[in-house]
Structures are given as structure tokens and as C-alpha cells.
Tab-separated table of N, CA and C and ligand atoms in Angstrom:
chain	number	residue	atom	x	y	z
H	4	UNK	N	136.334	-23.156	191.599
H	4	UNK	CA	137.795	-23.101	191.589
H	4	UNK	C	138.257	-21.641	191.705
H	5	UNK	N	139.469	-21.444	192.211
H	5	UNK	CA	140.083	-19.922	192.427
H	5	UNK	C	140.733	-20.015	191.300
H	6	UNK	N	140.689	-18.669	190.894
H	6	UNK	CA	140.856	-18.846	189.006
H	6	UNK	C	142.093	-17.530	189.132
H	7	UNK	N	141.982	-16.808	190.176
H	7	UNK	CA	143.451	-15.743	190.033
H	7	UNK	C	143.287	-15.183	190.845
H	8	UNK	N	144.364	-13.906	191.376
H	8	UNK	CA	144.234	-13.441	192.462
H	8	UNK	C	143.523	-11.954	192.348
H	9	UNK	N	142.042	-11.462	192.491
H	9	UNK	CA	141.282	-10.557	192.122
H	9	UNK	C	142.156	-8.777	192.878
H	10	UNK	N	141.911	-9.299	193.970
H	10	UNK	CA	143.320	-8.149	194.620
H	10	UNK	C	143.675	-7.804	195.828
H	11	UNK	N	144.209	-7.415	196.303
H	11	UNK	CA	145.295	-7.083	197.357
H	11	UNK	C	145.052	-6.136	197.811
H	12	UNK	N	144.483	-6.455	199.009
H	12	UNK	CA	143.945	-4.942	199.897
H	12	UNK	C	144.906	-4.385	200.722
H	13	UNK	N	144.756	-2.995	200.313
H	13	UNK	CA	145.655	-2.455	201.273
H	13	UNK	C	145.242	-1.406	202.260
H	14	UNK	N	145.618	-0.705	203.719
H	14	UNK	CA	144.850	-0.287	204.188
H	14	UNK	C	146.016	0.781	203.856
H	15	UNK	N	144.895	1.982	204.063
H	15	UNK	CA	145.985	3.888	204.317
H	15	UNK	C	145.058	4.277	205.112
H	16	UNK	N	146.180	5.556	205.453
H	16	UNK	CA	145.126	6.613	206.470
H	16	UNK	C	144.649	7.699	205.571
H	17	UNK	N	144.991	8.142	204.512
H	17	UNK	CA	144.249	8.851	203.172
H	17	UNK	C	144.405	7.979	201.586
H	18	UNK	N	142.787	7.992	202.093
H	18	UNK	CA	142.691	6.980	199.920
H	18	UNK	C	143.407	7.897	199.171
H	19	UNK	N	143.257	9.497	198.780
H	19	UNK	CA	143.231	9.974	197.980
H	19	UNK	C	144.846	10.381	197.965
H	20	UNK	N	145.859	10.960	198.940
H	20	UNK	CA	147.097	10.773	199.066
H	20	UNK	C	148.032	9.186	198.543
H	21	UNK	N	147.191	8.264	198.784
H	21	UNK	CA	147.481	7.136	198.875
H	21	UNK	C	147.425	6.753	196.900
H	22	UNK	N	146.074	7.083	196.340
H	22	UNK	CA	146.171	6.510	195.199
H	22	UNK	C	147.061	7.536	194.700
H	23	UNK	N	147.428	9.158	194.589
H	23	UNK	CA	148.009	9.552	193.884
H	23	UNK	C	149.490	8.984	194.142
H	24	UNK	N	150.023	8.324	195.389
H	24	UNK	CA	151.371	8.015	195.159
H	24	UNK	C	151.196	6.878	194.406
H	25	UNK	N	150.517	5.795	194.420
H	25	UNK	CA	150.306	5.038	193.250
H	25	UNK	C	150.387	4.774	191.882
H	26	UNK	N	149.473	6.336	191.364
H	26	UNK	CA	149.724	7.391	190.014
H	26	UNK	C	151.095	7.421	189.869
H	27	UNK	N	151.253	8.615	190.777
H	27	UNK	CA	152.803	9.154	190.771
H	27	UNK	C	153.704	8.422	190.299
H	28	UNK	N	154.072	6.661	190.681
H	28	UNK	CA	155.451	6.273	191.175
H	28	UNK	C	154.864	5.335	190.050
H	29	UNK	N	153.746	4.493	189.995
H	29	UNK	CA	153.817	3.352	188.905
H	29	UNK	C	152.557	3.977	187.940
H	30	UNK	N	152.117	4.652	188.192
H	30	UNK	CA	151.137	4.842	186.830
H	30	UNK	C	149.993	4.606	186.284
H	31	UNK	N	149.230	4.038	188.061
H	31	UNK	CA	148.098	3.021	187.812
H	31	UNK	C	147.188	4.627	187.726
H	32	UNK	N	146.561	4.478	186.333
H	32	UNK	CA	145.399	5.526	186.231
H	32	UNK	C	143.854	4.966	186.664
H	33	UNK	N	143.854	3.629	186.090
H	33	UNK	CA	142.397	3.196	186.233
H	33	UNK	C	142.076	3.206	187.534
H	34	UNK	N	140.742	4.177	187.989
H	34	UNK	CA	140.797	3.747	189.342
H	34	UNK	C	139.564	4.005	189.709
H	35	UNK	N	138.776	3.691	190.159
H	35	UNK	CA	137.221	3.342	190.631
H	35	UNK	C	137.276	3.401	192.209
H	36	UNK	N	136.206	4.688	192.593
H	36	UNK	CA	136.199	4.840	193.997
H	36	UNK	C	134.903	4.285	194.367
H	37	UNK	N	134.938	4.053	195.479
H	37	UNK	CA	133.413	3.790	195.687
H	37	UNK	C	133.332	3.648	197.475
H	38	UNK	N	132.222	3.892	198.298
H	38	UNK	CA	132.010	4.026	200.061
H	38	UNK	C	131.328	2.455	199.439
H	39	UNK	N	131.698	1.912	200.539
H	39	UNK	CA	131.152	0.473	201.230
H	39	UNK	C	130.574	0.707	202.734
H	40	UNK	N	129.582	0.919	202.919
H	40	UNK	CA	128.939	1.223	203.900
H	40	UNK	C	129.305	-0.055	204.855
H	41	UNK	N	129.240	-0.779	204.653
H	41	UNK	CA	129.112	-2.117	205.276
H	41	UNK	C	129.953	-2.763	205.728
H	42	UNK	N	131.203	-2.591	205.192
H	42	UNK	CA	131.823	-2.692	205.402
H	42	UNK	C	133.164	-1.652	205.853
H	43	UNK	N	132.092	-0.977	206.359
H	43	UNK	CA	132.984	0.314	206.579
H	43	UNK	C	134.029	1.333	206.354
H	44	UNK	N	134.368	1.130	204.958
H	44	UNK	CA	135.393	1.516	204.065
H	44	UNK	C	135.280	2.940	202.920
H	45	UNK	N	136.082	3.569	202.448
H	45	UNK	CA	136.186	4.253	201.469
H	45	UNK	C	137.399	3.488	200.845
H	46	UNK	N	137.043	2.974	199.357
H	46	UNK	CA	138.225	2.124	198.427
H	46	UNK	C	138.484	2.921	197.169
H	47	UNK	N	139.476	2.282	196.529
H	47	UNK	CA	139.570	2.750	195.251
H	47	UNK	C	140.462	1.641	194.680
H	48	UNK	N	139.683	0.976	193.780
H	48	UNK	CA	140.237	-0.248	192.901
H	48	UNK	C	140.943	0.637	191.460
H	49	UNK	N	142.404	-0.333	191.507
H	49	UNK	CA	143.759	-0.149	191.140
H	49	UNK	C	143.882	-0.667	189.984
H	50	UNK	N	142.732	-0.875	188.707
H	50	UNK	CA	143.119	-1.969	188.252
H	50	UNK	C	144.726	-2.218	187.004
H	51	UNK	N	145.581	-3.516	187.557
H	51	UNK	CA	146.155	-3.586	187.670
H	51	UNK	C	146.588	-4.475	185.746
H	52	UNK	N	145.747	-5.634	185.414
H	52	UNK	CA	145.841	-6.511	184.514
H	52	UNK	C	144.980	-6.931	184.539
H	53	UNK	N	144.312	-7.456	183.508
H	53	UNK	CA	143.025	-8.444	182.744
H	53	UNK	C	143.358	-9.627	182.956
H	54	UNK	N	142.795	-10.722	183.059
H	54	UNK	CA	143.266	-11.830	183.258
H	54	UNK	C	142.386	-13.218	182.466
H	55	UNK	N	143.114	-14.199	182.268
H	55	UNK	CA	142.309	-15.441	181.529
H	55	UNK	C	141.443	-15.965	181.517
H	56	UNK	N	140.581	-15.619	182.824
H	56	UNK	CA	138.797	-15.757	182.733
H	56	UNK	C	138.573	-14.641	182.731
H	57	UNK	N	138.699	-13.331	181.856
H	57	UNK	CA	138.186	-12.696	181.514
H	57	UNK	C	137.526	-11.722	182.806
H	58	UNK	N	138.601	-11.651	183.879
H	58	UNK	CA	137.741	-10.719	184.914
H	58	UNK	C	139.227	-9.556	184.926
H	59	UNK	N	140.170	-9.280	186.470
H	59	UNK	CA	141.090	-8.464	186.282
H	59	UNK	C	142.032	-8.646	187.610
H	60	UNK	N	142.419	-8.221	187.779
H	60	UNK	CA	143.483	-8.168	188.998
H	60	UNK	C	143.434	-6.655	189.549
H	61	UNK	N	143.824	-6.293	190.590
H	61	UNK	CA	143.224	-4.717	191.292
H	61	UNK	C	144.429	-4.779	192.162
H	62	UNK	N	144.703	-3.497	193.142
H	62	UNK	CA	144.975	-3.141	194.017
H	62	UNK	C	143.876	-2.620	194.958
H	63	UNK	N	143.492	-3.061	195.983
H	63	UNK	CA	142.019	-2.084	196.788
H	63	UNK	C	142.954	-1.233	197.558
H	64	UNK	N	142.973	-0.336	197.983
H	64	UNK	CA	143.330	0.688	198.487
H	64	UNK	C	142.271	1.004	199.757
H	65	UNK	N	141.869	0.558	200.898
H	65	UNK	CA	140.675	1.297	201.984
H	65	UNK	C	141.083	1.879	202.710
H	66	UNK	N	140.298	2.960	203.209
H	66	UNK	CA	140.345	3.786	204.093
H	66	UNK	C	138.865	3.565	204.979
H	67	UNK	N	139.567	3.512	206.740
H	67	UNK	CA	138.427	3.163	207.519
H	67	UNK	C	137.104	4.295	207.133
H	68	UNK	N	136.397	4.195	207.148
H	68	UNK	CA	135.460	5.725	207.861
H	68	UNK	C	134.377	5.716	209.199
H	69	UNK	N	135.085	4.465	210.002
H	69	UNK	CA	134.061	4.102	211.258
H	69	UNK	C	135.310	3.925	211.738
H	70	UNK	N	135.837	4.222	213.303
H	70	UNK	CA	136.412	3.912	214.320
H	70	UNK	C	136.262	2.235	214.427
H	71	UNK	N	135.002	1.283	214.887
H	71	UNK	CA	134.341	0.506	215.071
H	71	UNK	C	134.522	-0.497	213.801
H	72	UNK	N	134.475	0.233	212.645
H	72	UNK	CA	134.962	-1.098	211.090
H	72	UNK	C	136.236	-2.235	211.481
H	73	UNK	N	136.206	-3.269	210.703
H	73	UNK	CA	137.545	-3.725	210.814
H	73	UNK	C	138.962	-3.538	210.333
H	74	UNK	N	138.721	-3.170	209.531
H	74	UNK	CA	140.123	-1.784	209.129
H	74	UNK	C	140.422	-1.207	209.717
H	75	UNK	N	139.862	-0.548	210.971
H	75	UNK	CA	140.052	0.624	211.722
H	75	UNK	C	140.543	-0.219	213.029
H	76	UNK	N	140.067	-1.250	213.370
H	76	UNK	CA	140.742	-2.046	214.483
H	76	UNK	C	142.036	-2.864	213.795
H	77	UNK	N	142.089	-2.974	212.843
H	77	UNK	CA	143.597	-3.538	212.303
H	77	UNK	C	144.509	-2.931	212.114
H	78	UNK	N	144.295	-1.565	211.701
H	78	UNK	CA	144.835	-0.514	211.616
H	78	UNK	C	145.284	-0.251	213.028
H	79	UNK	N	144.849	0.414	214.084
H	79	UNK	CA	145.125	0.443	215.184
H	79	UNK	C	146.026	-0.294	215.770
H	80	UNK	N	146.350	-1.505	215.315
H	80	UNK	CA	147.547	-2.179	215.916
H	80	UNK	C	148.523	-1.944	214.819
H	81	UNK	N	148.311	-1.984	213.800
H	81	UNK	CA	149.593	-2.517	212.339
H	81	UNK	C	149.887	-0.878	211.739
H	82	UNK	N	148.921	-0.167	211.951
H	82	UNK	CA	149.306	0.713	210.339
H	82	UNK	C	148.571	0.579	209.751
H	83	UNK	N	149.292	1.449	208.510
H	83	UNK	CA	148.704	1.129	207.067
H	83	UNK	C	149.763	-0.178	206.754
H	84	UNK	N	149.397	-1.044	205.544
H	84	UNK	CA	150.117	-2.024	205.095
H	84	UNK	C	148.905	-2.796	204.081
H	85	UNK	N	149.357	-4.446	204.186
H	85	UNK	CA	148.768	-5.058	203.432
H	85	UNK	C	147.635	-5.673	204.230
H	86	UNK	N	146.303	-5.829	204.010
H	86	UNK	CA	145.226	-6.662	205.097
H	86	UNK	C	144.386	-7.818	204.933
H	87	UNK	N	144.552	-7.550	203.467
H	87	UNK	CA	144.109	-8.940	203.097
H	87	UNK	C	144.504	-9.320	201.473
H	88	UNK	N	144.073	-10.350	200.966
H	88	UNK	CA	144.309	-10.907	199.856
H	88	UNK	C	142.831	-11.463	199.423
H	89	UNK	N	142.814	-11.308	198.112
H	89	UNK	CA	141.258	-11.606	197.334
H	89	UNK	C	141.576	-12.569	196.170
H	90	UNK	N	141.020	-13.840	196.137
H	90	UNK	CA	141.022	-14.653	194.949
H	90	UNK	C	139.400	-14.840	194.202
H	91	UNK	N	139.692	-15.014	193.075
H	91	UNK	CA	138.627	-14.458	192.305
H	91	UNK	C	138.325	-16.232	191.929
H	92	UNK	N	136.599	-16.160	192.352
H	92	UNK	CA	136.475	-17.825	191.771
H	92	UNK	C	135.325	-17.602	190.330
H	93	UNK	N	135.411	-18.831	189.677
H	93	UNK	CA	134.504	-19.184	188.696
H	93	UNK	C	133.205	-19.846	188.855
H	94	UNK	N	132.875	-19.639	190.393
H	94	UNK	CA	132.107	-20.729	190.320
H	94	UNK	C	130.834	-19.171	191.349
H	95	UNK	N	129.714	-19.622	192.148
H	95	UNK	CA	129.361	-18.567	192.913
H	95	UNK	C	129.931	-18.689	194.346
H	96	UNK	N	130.092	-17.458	194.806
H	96	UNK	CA	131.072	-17.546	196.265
H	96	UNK	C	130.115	-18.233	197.216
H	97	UNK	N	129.124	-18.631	197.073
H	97	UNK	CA	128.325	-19.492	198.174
H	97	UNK	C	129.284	-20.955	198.167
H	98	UNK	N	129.151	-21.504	196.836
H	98	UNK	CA	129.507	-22.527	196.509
H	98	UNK	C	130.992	-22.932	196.909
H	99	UNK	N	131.626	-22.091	196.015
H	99	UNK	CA	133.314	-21.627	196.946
H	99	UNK	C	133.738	-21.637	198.383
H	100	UNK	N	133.062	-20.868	199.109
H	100	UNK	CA	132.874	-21.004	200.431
H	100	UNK	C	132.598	-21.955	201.204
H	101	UNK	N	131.141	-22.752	201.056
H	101	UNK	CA	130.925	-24.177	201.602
H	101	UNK	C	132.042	-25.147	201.138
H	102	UNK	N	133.040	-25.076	200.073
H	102	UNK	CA	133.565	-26.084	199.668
H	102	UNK	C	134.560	-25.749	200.640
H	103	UNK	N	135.424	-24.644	200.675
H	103	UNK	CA	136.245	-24.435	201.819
H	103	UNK	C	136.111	-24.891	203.055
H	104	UNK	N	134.648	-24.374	203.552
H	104	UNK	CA	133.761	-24.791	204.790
H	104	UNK	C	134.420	-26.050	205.064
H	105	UNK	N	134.374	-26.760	204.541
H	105	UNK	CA	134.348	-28.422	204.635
H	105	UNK	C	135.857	-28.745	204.674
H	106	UNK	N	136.428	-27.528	204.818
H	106	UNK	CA	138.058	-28.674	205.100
H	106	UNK	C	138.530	-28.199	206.144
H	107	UNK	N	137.459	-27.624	207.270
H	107	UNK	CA	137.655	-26.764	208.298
H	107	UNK	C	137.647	-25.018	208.734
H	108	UNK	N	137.774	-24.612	207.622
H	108	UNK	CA	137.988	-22.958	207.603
H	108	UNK	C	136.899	-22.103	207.769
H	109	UNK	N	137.010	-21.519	208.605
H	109	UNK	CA	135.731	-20.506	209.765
H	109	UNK	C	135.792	-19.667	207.908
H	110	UNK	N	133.770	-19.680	207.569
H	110	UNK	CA	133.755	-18.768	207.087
H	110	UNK	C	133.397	-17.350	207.645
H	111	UNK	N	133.497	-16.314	207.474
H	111	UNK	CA	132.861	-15.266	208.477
H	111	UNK	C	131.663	-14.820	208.138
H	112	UNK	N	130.612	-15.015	206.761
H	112	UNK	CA	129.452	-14.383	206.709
H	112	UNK	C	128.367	-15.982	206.380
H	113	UNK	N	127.451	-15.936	207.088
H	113	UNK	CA	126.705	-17.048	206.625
H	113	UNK	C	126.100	-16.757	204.912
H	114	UNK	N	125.938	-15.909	204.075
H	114	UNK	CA	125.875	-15.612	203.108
H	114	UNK	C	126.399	-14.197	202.684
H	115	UNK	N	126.649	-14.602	201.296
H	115	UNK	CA	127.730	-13.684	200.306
H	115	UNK	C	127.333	-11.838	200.767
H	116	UNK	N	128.053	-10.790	201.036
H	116	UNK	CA	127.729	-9.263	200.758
H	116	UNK	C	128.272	-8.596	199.873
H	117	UNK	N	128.005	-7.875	199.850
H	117	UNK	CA	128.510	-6.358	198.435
H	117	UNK	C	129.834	-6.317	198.658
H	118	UNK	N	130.308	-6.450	197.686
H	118	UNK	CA	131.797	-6.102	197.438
H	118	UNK	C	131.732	-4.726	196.777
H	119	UNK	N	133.168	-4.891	196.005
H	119	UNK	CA	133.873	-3.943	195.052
H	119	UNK	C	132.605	-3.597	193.594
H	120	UNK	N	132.287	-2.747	192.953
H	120	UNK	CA	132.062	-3.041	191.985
H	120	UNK	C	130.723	-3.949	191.235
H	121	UNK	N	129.934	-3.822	192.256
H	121	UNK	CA	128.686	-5.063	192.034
H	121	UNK	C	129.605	-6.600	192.577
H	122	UNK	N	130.474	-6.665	192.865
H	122	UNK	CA	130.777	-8.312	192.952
H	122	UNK	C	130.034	-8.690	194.566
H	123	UNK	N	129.937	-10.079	194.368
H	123	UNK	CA	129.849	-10.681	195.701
H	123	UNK	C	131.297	-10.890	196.383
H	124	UNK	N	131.053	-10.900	197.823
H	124	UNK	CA	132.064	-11.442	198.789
H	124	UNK	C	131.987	-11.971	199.822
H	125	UNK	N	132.867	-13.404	200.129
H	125	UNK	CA	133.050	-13.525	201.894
H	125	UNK	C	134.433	-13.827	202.432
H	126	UNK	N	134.298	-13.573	203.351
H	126	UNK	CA	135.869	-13.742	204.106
H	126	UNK	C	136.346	-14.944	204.956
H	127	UNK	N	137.284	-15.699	204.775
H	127	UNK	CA	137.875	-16.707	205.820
H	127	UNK	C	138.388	-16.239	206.779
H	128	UNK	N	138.300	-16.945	208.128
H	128	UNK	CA	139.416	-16.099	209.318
H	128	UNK	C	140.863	-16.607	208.972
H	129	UNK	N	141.217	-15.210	209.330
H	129	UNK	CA	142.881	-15.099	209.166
H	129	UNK	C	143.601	-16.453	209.881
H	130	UNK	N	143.217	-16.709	211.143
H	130	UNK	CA	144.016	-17.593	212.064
H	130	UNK	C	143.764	-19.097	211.412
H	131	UNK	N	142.681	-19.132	210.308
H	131	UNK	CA	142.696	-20.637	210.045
H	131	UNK	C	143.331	-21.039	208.558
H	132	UNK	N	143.862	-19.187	208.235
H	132	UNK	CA	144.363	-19.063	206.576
H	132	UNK	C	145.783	-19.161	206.822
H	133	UNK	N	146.738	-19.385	208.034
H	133	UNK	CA	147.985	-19.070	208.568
H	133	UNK	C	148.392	-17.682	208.839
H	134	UNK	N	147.519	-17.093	208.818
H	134	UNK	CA	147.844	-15.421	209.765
H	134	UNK	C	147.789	-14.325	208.371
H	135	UNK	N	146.533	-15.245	207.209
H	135	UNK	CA	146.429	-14.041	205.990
H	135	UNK	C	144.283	-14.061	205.848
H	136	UNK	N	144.534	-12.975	206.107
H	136	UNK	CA	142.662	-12.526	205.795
H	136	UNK	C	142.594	-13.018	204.409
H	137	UNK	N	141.703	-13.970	204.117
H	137	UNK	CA	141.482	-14.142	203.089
H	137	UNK	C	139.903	-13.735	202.021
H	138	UNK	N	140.042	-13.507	200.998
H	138	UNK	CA	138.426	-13.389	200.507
H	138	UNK	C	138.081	-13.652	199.818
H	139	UNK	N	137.080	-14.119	199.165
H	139	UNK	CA	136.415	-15.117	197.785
H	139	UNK	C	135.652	-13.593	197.302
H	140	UNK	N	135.879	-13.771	195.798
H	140	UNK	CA	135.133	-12.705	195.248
H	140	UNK	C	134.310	-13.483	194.180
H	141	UNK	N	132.971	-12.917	193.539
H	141	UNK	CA	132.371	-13.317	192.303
H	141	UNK	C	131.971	-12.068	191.731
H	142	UNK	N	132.546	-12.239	190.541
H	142	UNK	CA	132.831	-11.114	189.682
H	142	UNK	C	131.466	-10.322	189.885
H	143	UNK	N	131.537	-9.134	189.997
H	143	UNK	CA	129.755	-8.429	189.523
H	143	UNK	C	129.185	-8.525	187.948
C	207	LIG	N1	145.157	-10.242	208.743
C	207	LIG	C1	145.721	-11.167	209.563
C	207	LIG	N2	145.332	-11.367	210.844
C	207	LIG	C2	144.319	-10.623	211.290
C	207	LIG	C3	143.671	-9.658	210.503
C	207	LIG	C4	144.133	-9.478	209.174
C	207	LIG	N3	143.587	-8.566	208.353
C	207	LIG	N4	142.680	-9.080	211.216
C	207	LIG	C5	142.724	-9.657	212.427
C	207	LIG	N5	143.712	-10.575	212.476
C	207	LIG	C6	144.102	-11.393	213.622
C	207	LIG	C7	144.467	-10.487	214.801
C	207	LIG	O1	145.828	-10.115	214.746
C	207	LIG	C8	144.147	-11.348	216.003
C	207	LIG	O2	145.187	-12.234	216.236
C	207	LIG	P1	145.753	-12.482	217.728
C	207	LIG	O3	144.579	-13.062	218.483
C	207	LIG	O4	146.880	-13.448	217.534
C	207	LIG	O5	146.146	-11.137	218.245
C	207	LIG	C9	142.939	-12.157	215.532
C	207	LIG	O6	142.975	-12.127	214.083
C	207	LIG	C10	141.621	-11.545	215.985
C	207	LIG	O7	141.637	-10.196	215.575
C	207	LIG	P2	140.946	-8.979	216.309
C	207	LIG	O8	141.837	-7.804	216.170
C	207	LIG	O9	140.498	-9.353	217.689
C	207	LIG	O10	139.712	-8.689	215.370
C	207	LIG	P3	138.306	-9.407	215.274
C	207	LIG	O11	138.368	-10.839	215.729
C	207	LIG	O12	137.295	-8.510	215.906
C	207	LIG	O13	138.113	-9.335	213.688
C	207	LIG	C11	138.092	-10.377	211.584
C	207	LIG	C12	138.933	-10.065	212.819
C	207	LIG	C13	138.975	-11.053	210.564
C	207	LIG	C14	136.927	-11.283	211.991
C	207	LIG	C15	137.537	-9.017	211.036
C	207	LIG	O14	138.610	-8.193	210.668
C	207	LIG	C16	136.614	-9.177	209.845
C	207	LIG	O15	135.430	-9.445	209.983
C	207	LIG	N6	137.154	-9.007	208.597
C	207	LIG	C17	136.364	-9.161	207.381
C	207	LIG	C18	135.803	-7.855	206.886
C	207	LIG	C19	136.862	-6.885	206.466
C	207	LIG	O16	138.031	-7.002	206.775
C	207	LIG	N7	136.415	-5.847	205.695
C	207	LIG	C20	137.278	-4.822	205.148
C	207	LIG	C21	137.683	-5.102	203.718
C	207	LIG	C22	136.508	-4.907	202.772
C	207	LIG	C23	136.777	-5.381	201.342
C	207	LIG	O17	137.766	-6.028	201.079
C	207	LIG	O18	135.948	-5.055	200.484
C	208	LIG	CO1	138.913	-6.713	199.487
């Protein structure tokens, strides 16, 4: 089951400009950087609130660092803005995923990769979510 919404990715063209207006304007101090090779990113999780299964809610903040990543081709048309949305399940994202699988929805990785933080992740295509990137997380 999707148990809350883990967080809200956003893309910039500088993480570090980007989280201090963050700081600046609302105050989010907690913030955890980390390179995702793999996904071709430099992030910094926002965290935002704790939540009732005991995991949290975030802001991701990425910055491309490959031309070639998918941030960097989304970016290229949009900007910076919002790129995707992350719901956090209770169950393991394999499991989550095949259950989705089954009501039609393109998953994009045949098994779970490195997320945020030690967590697992996979992604639904946008065009079968109504035009929103979606992503299953399991807590690390
Ligand atoms: N939100 C909504 N729609 C999106 C989108 C997004 N973030 N990214 C792409 N699309 C849409 C495009 O607008 C395009 O629509 P049209 O055909 O109507 O123009 C369509 O999807 C295909 O897009 P594309 O630009 O041709 O890009 P690709 O098909 O090469 O890649 C996708 C799209 C979703 C498969 C790719 O972005 C992907 O693999 N994403 C998952 C990985 C990822 O985003 N990682 C970064 C975040 C890491 C993290 O959260 O930790
Ligand atoms: Co994300």
C-alpha cells in the first residue's frame, strides 16, 4: 500500500543556490546531499515532516550532472520546476510495482535501484500516470 507521499522532486540548475533559497525563505535546515551516479543526479533531501509509518516526507531538490541523464533532457524542454512525485509504500517496491504492473502501468526498471538515502526505487511512465512521473520508494 502507498502509505504517504515520500517527496517531490524538483529539478534546478544549482542544488546549492537552490537549497539555500529554501533555507532562506522557509527554513528547511535538514538537508542530506548525496551524487546518484545512476541516475545521474546531484540531490539534496529537504526533510520536510515525519510521518505515521514512521518514515518522512522530503523535498528532493536534483541537479543534472550528465547532459544525457533524464533530468537533463526534461530540463531542456521545461526548466527547472516540479518532475516528479514519490509515494512511499509499506510493503517492498518489487511487490508495489508488480501490483501496479497489473492494472496496466509501464513500469520503467525490471527491478528496484538506489535511491535517496539507502532506499529502494522504481518509476512509472509519466504518459500512463496522466502526464505525472511517478515513483515507488522503500524506505532504506
Ligand atoms: N513528467 C511528465 N512527463 C514527462 C516527464 C516528467 N518528468 N519526463 C518525460 N515526460 C514526457 C515527455 O514530455 C514526453 O511526452 P510527449 O511525447 O508528449 O512529448 C514523453 O514523456 C517522453 O519523454 P522524452 O522526453 O522523450 O523522454 P524519455 O522517453 O527518453 O524519458 C522517462 C522519459 C520518464 C522514461 C525518463 O525520464 C526516465 O527514465 N525517468 C526515470 C528516472 C528519473 O527521472 N531519474 C531522475 C530522478 C531520480 C530520483 O528521483 O532519485
Ligand atoms: Co525522486
Amino acid at each position: 500500500m502507498l502509505t504517504r507521499i515520500d517527496h517531490i522532486g524538483i529539478a534546478c540548475y544549482d542544488l546549492d543556490v537552490t537549497v539555500e533559497f529554501y533555507r532562506r525563505t522557509y527554513g528547511f535546515e535538514d538537508v542530506h546531499v548525496e551524487v546518484n551516479e545512476e541516475q545521474g543526479v546531484r540531490e539534496a533531501m529537504l526533510k520536510i515532516n515525519d510521518t505515521g509509518d514512521g518514515a518522512a516526507s522530503y523535498l528532493q531538490l536534483i541537479q543534472p550532472i550528465r547532459d544525457d541523464s533524464p533530468v537533463a533532457k526534461w530540463m531542456a524542454k521545461n526548466g527547472e520546476g516540479v518532475h516528479h512525485i514519490a509515494f512511499g509504500t509499506d510493503r517492498s517496491v518489487q511487490k508495489e510495482a508488480d501490483y501496479i504492473a497489473d492494472e496496466g502501468v509501464r513500469v520503467l526498471y525490471d527491478t528496484p535501484r538506489k535511491g535517496s538515502m539507502g532506499s529502494l526505487i522504481n518509476f512509472l511512465h509519466p504518459k500512463d500516470c496522466h502526464g505525472v512521473l511517478t515513483e515507488l520508494v522503500q524506505k532504506g
